[in-house]
Short mmCIF file of C-alpha atoms and ligand atoms in Angstrom, two decimals:
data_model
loop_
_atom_site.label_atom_id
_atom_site.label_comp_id
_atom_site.label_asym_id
_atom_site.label_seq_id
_atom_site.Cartn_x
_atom_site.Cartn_y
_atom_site.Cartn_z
CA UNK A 14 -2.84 -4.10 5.07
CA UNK A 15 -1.16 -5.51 2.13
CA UNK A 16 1.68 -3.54 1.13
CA UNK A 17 2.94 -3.44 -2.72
CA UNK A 18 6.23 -5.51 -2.92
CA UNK A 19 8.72 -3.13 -5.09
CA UNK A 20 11.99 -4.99 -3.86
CA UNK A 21 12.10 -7.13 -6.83
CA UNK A 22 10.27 -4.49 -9.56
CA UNK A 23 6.92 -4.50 -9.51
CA UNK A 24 4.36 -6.17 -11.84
CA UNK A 25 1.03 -5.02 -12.13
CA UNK A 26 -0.40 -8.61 -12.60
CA UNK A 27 0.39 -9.71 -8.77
CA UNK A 28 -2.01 -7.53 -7.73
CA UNK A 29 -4.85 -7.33 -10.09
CA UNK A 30 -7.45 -8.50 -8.34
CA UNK A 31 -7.25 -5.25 -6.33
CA UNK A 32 -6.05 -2.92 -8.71
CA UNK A 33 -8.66 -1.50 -11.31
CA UNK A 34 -7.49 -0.07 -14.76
CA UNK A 35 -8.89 3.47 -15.08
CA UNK A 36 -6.37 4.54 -17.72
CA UNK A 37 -3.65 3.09 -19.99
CA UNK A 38 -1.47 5.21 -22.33
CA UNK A 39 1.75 4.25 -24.15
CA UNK A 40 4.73 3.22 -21.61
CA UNK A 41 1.84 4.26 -18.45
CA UNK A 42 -1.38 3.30 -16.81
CA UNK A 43 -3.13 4.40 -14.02
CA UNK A 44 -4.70 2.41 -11.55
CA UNK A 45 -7.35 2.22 -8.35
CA UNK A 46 -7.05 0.79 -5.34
CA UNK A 47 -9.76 -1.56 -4.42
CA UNK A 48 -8.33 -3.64 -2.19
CA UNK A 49 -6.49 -1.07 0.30
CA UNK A 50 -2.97 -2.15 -0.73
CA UNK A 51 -0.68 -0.06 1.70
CA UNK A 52 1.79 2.28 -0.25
CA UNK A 53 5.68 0.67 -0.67
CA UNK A 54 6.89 4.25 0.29
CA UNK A 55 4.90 5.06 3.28
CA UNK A 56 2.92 2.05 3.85
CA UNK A 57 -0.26 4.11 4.65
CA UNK A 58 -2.92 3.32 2.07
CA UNK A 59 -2.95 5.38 -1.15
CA UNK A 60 -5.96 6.16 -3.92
CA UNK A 61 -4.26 6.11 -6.57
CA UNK A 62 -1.35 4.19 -8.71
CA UNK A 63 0.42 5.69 -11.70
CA UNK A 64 2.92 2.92 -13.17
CA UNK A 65 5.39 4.59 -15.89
CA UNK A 66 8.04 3.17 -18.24
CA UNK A 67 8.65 6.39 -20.02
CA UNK A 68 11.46 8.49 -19.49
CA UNK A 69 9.77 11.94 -19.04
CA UNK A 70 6.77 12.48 -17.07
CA UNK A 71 4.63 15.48 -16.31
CA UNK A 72 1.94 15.64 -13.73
CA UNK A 73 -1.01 18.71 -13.09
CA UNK A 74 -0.91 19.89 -9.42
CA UNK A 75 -1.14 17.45 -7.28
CA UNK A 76 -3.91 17.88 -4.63
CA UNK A 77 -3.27 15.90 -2.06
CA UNK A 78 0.18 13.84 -0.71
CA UNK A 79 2.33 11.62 -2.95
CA UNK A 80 4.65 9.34 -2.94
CA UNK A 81 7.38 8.50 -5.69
CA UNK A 82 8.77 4.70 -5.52
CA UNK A 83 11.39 3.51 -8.31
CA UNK A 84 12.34 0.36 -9.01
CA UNK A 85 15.03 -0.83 -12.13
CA UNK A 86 12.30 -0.16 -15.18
CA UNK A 87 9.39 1.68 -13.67
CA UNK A 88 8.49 4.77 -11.95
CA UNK A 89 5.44 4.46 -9.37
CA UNK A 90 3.59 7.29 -8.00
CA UNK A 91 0.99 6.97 -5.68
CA UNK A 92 -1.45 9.71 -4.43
CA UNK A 93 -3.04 9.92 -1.23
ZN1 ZN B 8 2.88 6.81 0.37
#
């Protein structure tokens, strides 16, 4: 399982061909993974990818485990 490499940022473009766009906002998009990429955090495969630049962030209840990764300019969350 390929795991997403965060040690040097991360940049959605490396991994496009598994990651599908399902929503882009200003400074955020969220993606799905297609290709089983295995989570930086806990290297189990995740669903979901939420890629922020913003500052703030709010989130609904979450429904299932996640995992929080940070590199220098983005915030990654990844749900289970
Ligand atoms: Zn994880």
């Amino acid at each position: 399982m390929e795991r997403l490499d965060v040690s040097d940022g991360f940049d959605v473009h490396d991994y496009r061909h598994g990651l599908k766009l399902l929503k882009q906002d200003r400074g955020s998009m969220t993606l799905e993974n297609r290709h089983g990429f295995a989570c930086p955090a806990c290297g189990e495969r995740f669903d979901r990818l939420f890629v922020s630049e913003n500052r703030e962030n709010t989130f609904g209840k979450p429904s299932s485990p996640i995992c929080l990764v940070r590199t220098d300019e983005r915030l990654l969350l990844l749900t289970h």
